[in-house]
Structures are given as C-alpha cells and as structure tokens.
mmCIF file with all atom_site columns, C-alpha atoms in Angstrom:
data_model
loop_
_atom_site.group_PDB
_atom_site.id
_atom_site.type_symbol
_atom_site.label_atom_id
_atom_site.label_alt_id
_atom_site.label_comp_id
_atom_site.label_asym_id
_atom_site.label_entity_id
_atom_site.label_seq_id
_atom_site.pdbx_PDB_ins_code
_atom_site.Cartn_x
_atom_site.Cartn_y
_atom_site.Cartn_z
_atom_site.occupancy
_atom_site.B_iso_or_equiv
_atom_site.pdbx_formal_charge
_atom_site.auth_seq_id
_atom_site.auth_comp_id
_atom_site.auth_asym_id
_atom_site.auth_atom_id
_atom_site.pdbx_PDB_model_num
ATOM 1   C CA . MET O 1 1   ? -6.367  12.051  19.919 1.00 42.00 ? 1   MET O CA 1
ATOM 2   C CA . THR O 1 2   ? -2.815  11.669  19.189 1.00 42.00 ? 2   THR O CA 1
ATOM 3   C CA . LYS O 1 3   ? -0.384  14.159  18.269 1.00 43.00 ? 3   LYS O CA 1
ATOM 4   C CA . THR O 1 4   ? 1.428   13.438  14.850 1.00 42.00 ? 4   THR O CA 1
ATOM 5   C CA . THR O 1 5   ? 5.091   14.818  14.947 1.00 43.00 ? 5   THR O CA 1
ATOM 6   C CA . LYS O 1 6   ? 6.920   15.793  11.953 1.00 41.00 ? 6   LYS O CA 1
ATOM 7   C CA . ASN O 1 7   ? 8.865   12.126  12.166 1.00 58.00 ? 7   ASN O CA 1
ATOM 8   C CA . ASP O 1 8   ? 5.578   10.526  12.111 1.00 61.00 ? 8   ASP O CA 1
ATOM 9   C CA . ALA O 1 9   ? 4.351   12.590  9.159  1.00 70.00 ? 9   ALA O CA 1
ATOM 10  C CA . GLN O 1 10  ? 6.237   9.961   7.267  1.00 85.00 ? 10  GLN O CA 1
ATOM 11  C CA . PHE O 1 11  ? 4.069   7.037   8.162  1.00 92.00 ? 11  PHE O CA 1
ATOM 12  C CA . GLN O 1 12  ? 0.768   6.308   6.877  1.00 94.00 ? 12  GLN O CA 1
ATOM 13  C CA . TYR O 1 13  ? 0.042   4.147   9.845  1.00 96.00 ? 13  TYR O CA 1
ATOM 14  C CA . ASP O 1 14  ? 1.048   4.827   13.444 1.00 96.00 ? 14  ASP O CA 1
ATOM 15  C CA . VAL O 1 15  ? 0.583   1.170   14.118 1.00 97.00 ? 15  VAL O CA 1
ATOM 16  C CA . CYS O 1 16  ? -0.127  -1.990  12.170 1.00 97.00 ? 16  CYS O CA 1
ATOM 17  C CA . LEU O 1 17  ? -1.515  -5.179  13.604 1.00 97.00 ? 17  LEU O CA 1
ATOM 18  C CA . SER O 1 18  ? -0.212  -8.256  12.732 1.00 96.00 ? 18  SER O CA 1
ATOM 19  C CA . PHE O 1 19  ? -2.415  -11.368 14.123 1.00 96.00 ? 19  PHE O CA 1
ATOM 20  C CA . ALA O 1 20  ? -3.888  -14.861 13.072 1.00 96.00 ? 20  ALA O CA 1
ATOM 21  C CA . GLU O 1 21  ? -7.314  -14.950 12.299 1.00 96.00 ? 21  GLU O CA 1
ATOM 22  C CA . GLU O 1 22  ? -8.245  -16.999 15.406 1.00 97.00 ? 22  GLU O CA 1
ATOM 23  C CA . GLN O 1 23  ? -7.400  -13.699 17.385 1.00 96.00 ? 23  GLN O CA 1
ATOM 24  C CA . ARG O 1 24  ? -9.777  -11.551 15.130 1.00 96.00 ? 24  ARG O CA 1
ATOM 25  C CA . PRO O 1 25  ? -12.100 -10.648 18.063 1.00 97.00 ? 25  PRO O CA 1
ATOM 26  C CA . TYR O 1 26  ? -9.675  -9.487  20.807 1.00 97.00 ? 26  TYR O CA 1
ATOM 27  C CA . VAL O 1 27  ? -7.457  -7.794  17.944 1.00 97.00 ? 27  VAL O CA 1
ATOM 28  C CA . GLU O 1 28  ? -10.791 -6.269  16.582 1.00 97.00 ? 28  GLU O CA 1
ATOM 29  C CA . ARG O 1 29  ? -11.459 -4.640  20.038 1.00 97.00 ? 29  ARG O CA 1
ATOM 30  C CA . VAL O 1 30  ? -7.717  -3.387  20.135 1.00 97.00 ? 30  VAL O CA 1
ATOM 31  C CA . ALA O 1 31  ? -8.196  -1.475  16.708 1.00 97.00 ? 31  ALA O CA 1
ATOM 32  C CA . GLU O 1 32  ? -11.618 -0.090  17.666 1.00 96.00 ? 32  GLU O CA 1
ATOM 33  C CA . ALA O 1 33  ? -10.009 1.364   20.836 1.00 96.00 ? 33  ALA O CA 1
ATOM 34  C CA . LEU O 1 34  ? -6.626  2.649   18.945 1.00 96.00 ? 34  LEU O CA 1
ATOM 35  C CA . ARG O 1 35  ? -9.015  4.399   16.166 1.00 96.00 ? 35  ARG O CA 1
ATOM 36  C CA . ALA O 1 36  ? -11.557 6.065   18.725 1.00 96.00 ? 36  ALA O CA 1
ATOM 37  C CA . LYS O 1 37  ? -8.379  7.503   20.153 1.00 95.00 ? 37  LYS O CA 1
ATOM 38  C CA . GLY O 1 38  ? -7.382  9.085   16.607 1.00 95.00 ? 38  GLY O CA 1
ATOM 39  C CA . VAL O 1 39  ? -4.434  6.488   16.194 1.00 96.00 ? 39  VAL O CA 1
ATOM 40  C CA . ARG O 1 40  ? -3.877  5.798   12.284 1.00 97.00 ? 40  ARG O CA 1
ATOM 41  C CA . VAL O 1 41  ? -4.118  1.784   12.340 1.00 97.00 ? 41  VAL O CA 1
ATOM 42  C CA . PHE O 1 42  ? -3.492  -0.777  9.929  1.00 96.00 ? 42  PHE O CA 1
ATOM 43  C CA . PHE O 1 43  ? -6.545  -3.425  10.517 1.00 96.00 ? 43  PHE O CA 1
ATOM 44  C CA . ASP O 1 44  ? -7.443  -5.061  7.599  1.00 93.00 ? 44  ASP O CA 1
ATOM 45  C CA . ASP O 1 45  ? -11.305 -4.947  8.129  1.00 93.00 ? 45  ASP O CA 1
ATOM 46  C CA . PHE O 1 46  ? -10.694 -1.165  8.363  1.00 95.00 ? 46  PHE O CA 1
ATOM 47  C CA . GLU O 1 47  ? -9.048  -1.046  4.820  1.00 93.00 ? 47  GLU O CA 1
ATOM 48  C CA . LYS O 1 48  ? -11.351 -3.451  2.705  1.00 93.00 ? 48  LYS O CA 1
ATOM 49  C CA . SER O 1 49  ? -12.020 -1.000  -0.218 1.00 93.00 ? 49  SER O CA 1
ATOM 50  C CA . LYS O 1 50  ? -7.876  -0.155  -0.407 1.00 92.00 ? 50  LYS O CA 1
ATOM 51  C CA . LEU O 1 51  ? -7.219  -4.066  -0.382 1.00 93.00 ? 51  LEU O CA 1
ATOM 52  C CA . TRP O 1 52  ? -9.775  -4.937  -2.961 1.00 94.00 ? 52  TRP O CA 1
ATOM 53  C CA . GLY O 1 53  ? -7.664  -6.208  -5.826 1.00 95.00 ? 53  GLY O CA 1
ATOM 54  C CA . LYS O 1 54  ? -4.336  -5.661  -4.454 1.00 92.00 ? 54  LYS O CA 1
ATOM 55  C CA . ASP O 1 55  ? -1.643  -8.224  -4.498 1.00 92.00 ? 55  ASP O CA 1
ATOM 56  C CA . LEU O 1 56  ? -1.645  -8.804  -1.116 1.00 93.00 ? 56  LEU O CA 1
ATOM 57  C CA . TYR O 1 57  ? 1.678   -10.150 -0.882 1.00 92.00 ? 57  TYR O CA 1
ATOM 58  C CA . GLU O 1 58  ? 3.516   -7.117  -2.348 1.00 94.00 ? 58  GLU O CA 1
ATOM 59  C CA . TYR O 1 59  ? 1.232   -4.648  -0.528 1.00 94.00 ? 59  TYR O CA 1
ATOM 60  C CA . LEU O 1 60  ? 1.396   -6.350  2.987  1.00 93.00 ? 60  LEU O CA 1
ATOM 61  C CA . ASP O 1 61  ? 5.134   -6.028  2.699  1.00 93.00 ? 61  ASP O CA 1
ATOM 62  C CA . GLU O 1 62  ? 4.888   -2.799  2.050  1.00 94.00 ? 62  GLU O CA 1
ATOM 63  C CA . VAL O 1 63  ? 2.620   -1.896  4.808  1.00 95.00 ? 63  VAL O CA 1
ATOM 64  C CA . TYR O 1 64  ? 4.766   -4.013  7.550  1.00 94.00 ? 64  TYR O CA 1
ATOM 65  C CA . GLN O 1 65  ? 8.107   -2.887  6.278  1.00 93.00 ? 65  GLN O CA 1
ATOM 66  C CA . HIS O 1 66  ? 7.551   0.725   5.626  1.00 94.00 ? 66  HIS O CA 1
ATOM 67  C CA . LEU O 1 67  ? 4.142   2.286   6.106  1.00 95.00 ? 67  LEU O CA 1
ATOM 68  C CA . ALA O 1 68  ? 3.932   2.280   10.162 1.00 95.00 ? 68  ALA O CA 1
ATOM 69  C CA . LYS O 1 69  ? 5.611   3.533   13.150 1.00 95.00 ? 69  LYS O CA 1
ATOM 70  C CA . TYR O 1 70  ? 5.230   0.481   15.067 1.00 95.00 ? 70  TYR O CA 1
ATOM 71  C CA . CYS O 1 71  ? 3.920   -3.280  14.572 1.00 96.00 ? 71  CYS O CA 1
ATOM 72  C CA . ILE O 1 72  ? 2.059   -4.750  17.315 1.00 96.00 ? 72  ILE O CA 1
ATOM 73  C CA . LEU O 1 73  ? 2.719   -8.490  16.886 1.00 96.00 ? 73  LEU O CA 1
ATOM 74  C CA . PHE O 1 74  ? 0.093   -10.584 18.359 1.00 96.00 ? 74  PHE O CA 1
ATOM 75  C CA . VAL O 1 75  ? 1.953   -13.850 19.466 1.00 95.00 ? 75  VAL O CA 1
ATOM 76  C CA . SER O 1 76  ? -0.061  -17.124 19.476 1.00 95.00 ? 76  SER O CA 1
ATOM 77  C CA . ALA O 1 77  ? 0.661   -20.719 18.456 1.00 95.00 ? 77  ALA O CA 1
ATOM 78  C CA . ASP O 1 78  ? -2.000  -19.891 15.459 1.00 95.00 ? 78  ASP O CA 1
ATOM 79  C CA . TYR O 1 79  ? 0.496   -16.971 14.627 1.00 95.00 ? 79  TYR O CA 1
ATOM 80  C CA . ALA O 1 80  ? 3.534   -18.810 14.228 1.00 93.00 ? 80  ALA O CA 1
ATOM 81  C CA . ARG O 1 81  ? 1.981   -21.789 12.031 1.00 94.00 ? 81  ARG O CA 1
ATOM 82  C CA . LYS O 1 82  ? 0.350   -19.374 9.330  1.00 94.00 ? 82  LYS O CA 1
ATOM 83  C CA . VAL O 1 83  ? 1.828   -18.626 6.122  1.00 93.00 ? 83  VAL O CA 1
ATOM 84  C CA . TRP O 1 84  ? 0.300   -14.926 5.702  1.00 92.00 ? 84  TRP O CA 1
ATOM 85  C CA . THR O 1 85  ? 1.361   -14.022 9.625  1.00 92.00 ? 85  THR O CA 1
ATOM 86  C CA . ASN O 1 86  ? 4.843   -15.441 9.006  1.00 92.00 ? 86  ASN O CA 1
ATOM 87  C CA . HIS O 1 87  ? 5.069   -13.305 5.683  1.00 93.00 ? 87  HIS O CA 1
ATOM 88  C CA . GLU O 1 88  ? 3.775   -10.179 7.848  1.00 93.00 ? 88  GLU O CA 1
ATOM 89  C CA . ARG O 1 89  ? 6.759   -11.035 10.540 1.00 92.00 ? 89  ARG O CA 1
ATOM 90  C CA . ARG O 1 90  ? 9.437   -11.205 8.394  1.00 93.00 ? 90  ARG O CA 1
ATOM 91  C CA . SER O 1 91  ? 8.484   -8.062  6.416  1.00 93.00 ? 91  SER O CA 1
ATOM 92  C CA . ALA O 1 92  ? 8.263   -6.117  10.259 1.00 92.00 ? 92  ALA O CA 1
ATOM 93  C CA . GLN O 1 93  ? 11.473  -8.052  11.211 1.00 91.00 ? 93  GLN O CA 1
ATOM 94  C CA . ALA O 1 94  ? 13.367  -6.559  8.005  1.00 91.00 ? 94  ALA O CA 1
ATOM 95  C CA . ARG O 1 95  ? 12.403  -2.919  9.158  1.00 93.00 ? 95  ARG O CA 1
ATOM 96  C CA . ALA O 1 96  ? 13.362  -3.302  12.659 1.00 89.00 ? 96  ALA O CA 1
ATOM 97  C CA . ILE O 1 97  ? 16.854  -5.039  11.657 1.00 87.00 ? 97  ILE O CA 1
ATOM 98  C CA . LYS O 1 98  ? 17.260  -1.881  9.060  1.00 88.00 ? 98  LYS O CA 1
ATOM 99  C CA . ASN O 1 99  ? 16.149  0.601   11.705 1.00 84.00 ? 99  ASN O CA 1
ATOM 100 C CA . LYS O 1 100 ? 17.810  -1.122  14.912 1.00 76.00 ? 100 LYS O CA 1
ATOM 101 C CA . GLY O 1 101 ? 15.067  0.471   17.187 1.00 78.00 ? 101 GLY O CA 1
ATOM 102 C CA . GLU O 1 102 ? 11.640  -0.234  18.440 1.00 88.00 ? 102 GLU O CA 1
ATOM 103 C CA . TYR O 1 103 ? 9.182   -1.117  15.933 1.00 93.00 ? 103 TYR O CA 1
ATOM 104 C CA . ILE O 1 104 ? 7.967   -4.550  16.727 1.00 93.00 ? 104 ILE O CA 1
ATOM 105 C CA . LEU O 1 105 ? 5.514   -4.515  19.695 1.00 95.00 ? 105 LEU O CA 1
ATOM 106 C CA . PRO O 1 106 ? 4.894   -8.381  20.712 1.00 95.00 ? 106 PRO O CA 1
ATOM 107 C CA . ALA O 1 107 ? 1.950   -8.978  22.704 1.00 95.00 ? 107 ALA O CA 1
ATOM 108 C CA . LYS O 1 108 ? 1.660   -12.451 23.654 1.00 95.00 ? 108 LYS O CA 1
ATOM 109 C CA . PHE O 1 109 ? -1.756  -14.796 24.011 1.00 96.00 ? 109 PHE O CA 1
ATOM 110 C CA . ASP O 1 110 ? 0.619   -17.718 25.024 1.00 94.00 ? 110 ASP O CA 1
ATOM 111 C CA . ASP O 1 111 ? 4.242   -18.661 25.028 1.00 91.00 ? 111 ASP O CA 1
ATOM 112 C CA . THR O 1 112 ? 5.015   -19.734 21.734 1.00 92.00 ? 112 THR O CA 1
ATOM 113 C CA . PRO O 1 113 ? 8.381   -19.062 20.463 1.00 88.00 ? 113 PRO O CA 1
ATOM 114 C CA . ILE O 1 114 ? 8.676   -16.948 17.529 1.00 89.00 ? 114 ILE O CA 1
ATOM 115 C CA . PRO O 1 115 ? 11.445  -17.007 14.966 1.00 86.00 ? 115 PRO O CA 1
ATOM 116 C CA . GLY O 1 116 ? 13.633  -14.072 15.224 1.00 84.00 ? 116 GLY O CA 1
ATOM 117 C CA . LEU O 1 117 ? 11.796  -12.530 18.189 1.00 86.00 ? 117 LEU O CA 1
ATOM 118 C CA . PRO O 1 118 ? 14.431  -12.567 21.308 1.00 84.00 ? 118 PRO O CA 1
ATOM 119 C CA . ASP O 1 119 ? 13.135  -13.338 24.537 1.00 82.00 ? 119 ASP O CA 1
ATOM 120 C CA . THR O 1 120 ? 14.681  -10.212 25.711 1.00 86.00 ? 120 THR O CA 1
ATOM 121 C CA . VAL O 1 121 ? 12.274  -7.942  23.705 1.00 88.00 ? 121 VAL O CA 1
ATOM 122 C CA . HIS O 1 122 ? 9.549   -6.946  26.550 1.00 90.00 ? 122 HIS O CA 1
ATOM 123 C CA . TYR O 1 123 ? 6.416   -7.776  25.550 1.00 94.00 ? 123 TYR O CA 1
ATOM 124 C CA . ILE O 1 124 ? 2.619   -7.495  27.163 1.00 94.00 ? 124 ILE O CA 1
ATOM 125 C CA . ASP O 1 125 ? 1.030   -10.262 28.388 1.00 95.00 ? 125 ASP O CA 1
ATOM 126 C CA . LEU O 1 126 ? -2.422  -10.510 26.771 1.00 96.00 ? 126 LEU O CA 1
ATOM 127 C CA . ARG O 1 127 ? -3.809  -13.245 29.264 1.00 94.00 ? 127 ARG O CA 1
ATOM 128 C CA . ASP O 1 128 ? -3.612  -10.306 31.951 1.00 89.00 ? 128 ASP O CA 1
ATOM 129 C CA . ILE O 1 129 ? -5.349  -7.385  30.268 1.00 94.00 ? 129 ILE O CA 1
ATOM 130 C CA . THR O 1 130 ? -8.473  -6.645  28.171 1.00 95.00 ? 130 THR O CA 1
ATOM 131 C CA . PRO O 1 131 ? -8.140  -5.271  24.467 1.00 96.00 ? 131 PRO O CA 1
ATOM 132 C CA . GLU O 1 132 ? -9.193  -1.920  25.697 1.00 94.00 ? 132 GLU O CA 1
ATOM 133 C CA . GLN O 1 133 ? -6.317  -1.761  28.116 1.00 95.00 ? 133 GLN O CA 1
ATOM 134 C CA . LEU O 1 134 ? -3.899  -2.834  25.362 1.00 96.00 ? 134 LEU O CA 1
ATOM 135 C CA . GLY O 1 135 ? -5.326  0.159   23.452 1.00 95.00 ? 135 GLY O CA 1
ATOM 136 C CA . ILE O 1 136 ? -4.388  2.779   26.303 1.00 94.00 ? 136 ILE O CA 1
ATOM 137 C CA . ILE O 1 137 ? -0.793  1.132   26.463 1.00 94.00 ? 137 ILE O CA 1
ATOM 138 C CA . ALA O 1 138 ? -0.489  1.448   22.472 1.00 95.00 ? 138 ALA O CA 1
ATOM 139 C CA . VAL O 1 139 ? -1.877  4.919   22.682 1.00 95.00 ? 139 VAL O CA 1
ATOM 140 C CA . GLU O 1 140 ? 0.625   5.843   25.138 1.00 93.00 ? 140 GLU O CA 1
ATOM 141 C CA . LYS O 1 141 ? 3.378   4.490   22.965 1.00 92.00 ? 141 LYS O CA 1
ATOM 142 C CA . VAL O 1 142 ? 2.635   5.791   19.681 1.00 88.00 ? 142 VAL O CA 1
#
C-alpha cells in the first residue's frame, strides 16, 4: 500500500492514465496492478458511475491538469492521432508547464513523436516490460 504524504492530500489521484483505446488491454493491466498496491488511479473503467452524465471535455481537463500527482502518458501512433488523447495531453502539458517539475511520465509503445514532449524527457520503453512491471515502477515513483 502506498503512503500518502501531506503534499499528496491535495490530489484526488496519485496517477492518471492517458492512452489510446487500442492499448486499453495493456493499460488496464497496469491500472489493476496500481490499484492492487493501493495507488489512487484515474482509469476510466474504474470511474464509470462518476463519469456518467459529465461533460467529459471539461471534466477530463480537470483530471489531467489538476487532480493527479502524476500522469502516465502511453505514447503510440494511435495516441498521436486521436482527438481525446490530444485533449488529455494538452491538459497534462499545461500542468507540467505551470509546475516546472516531473508530472508527465511517458511510457512508449513505439517511437511516435508527441507534440510538446521533448526527447530529453526519460521514458519507459513498453516493448521491453510487462504491464505488471510498469505497475511496480509506477508504485515506486508515486
């Protein structure tokens, strides 16, 4: 179980996950691994009743810009071309610019460039690790 610090209390989630639908099976396993370790994770399938009826454009902006301590951004060609993932990414980047610290944690399925995500930001290469291994790394981070 993760230990919540006083600084973490300002956040509703320890981590939010931004991904393309095509990578849902992998990301779902990561989300399950995080939740099993007591990490407060925003994963849409865990929030079905909360999301029901909400204006997702506004609410997801709030989640990705203000409600999570970290954002794991699952980079892929699918991610780069989708409207909703780009909305989530822009919200996360707005937060990263304001805070000037570690917030976006890139995890790459492939080498697709993502606008505003510099090559100098260290990432996890998902071609080399299982979802459960990424979950362990993420638990250590948060």
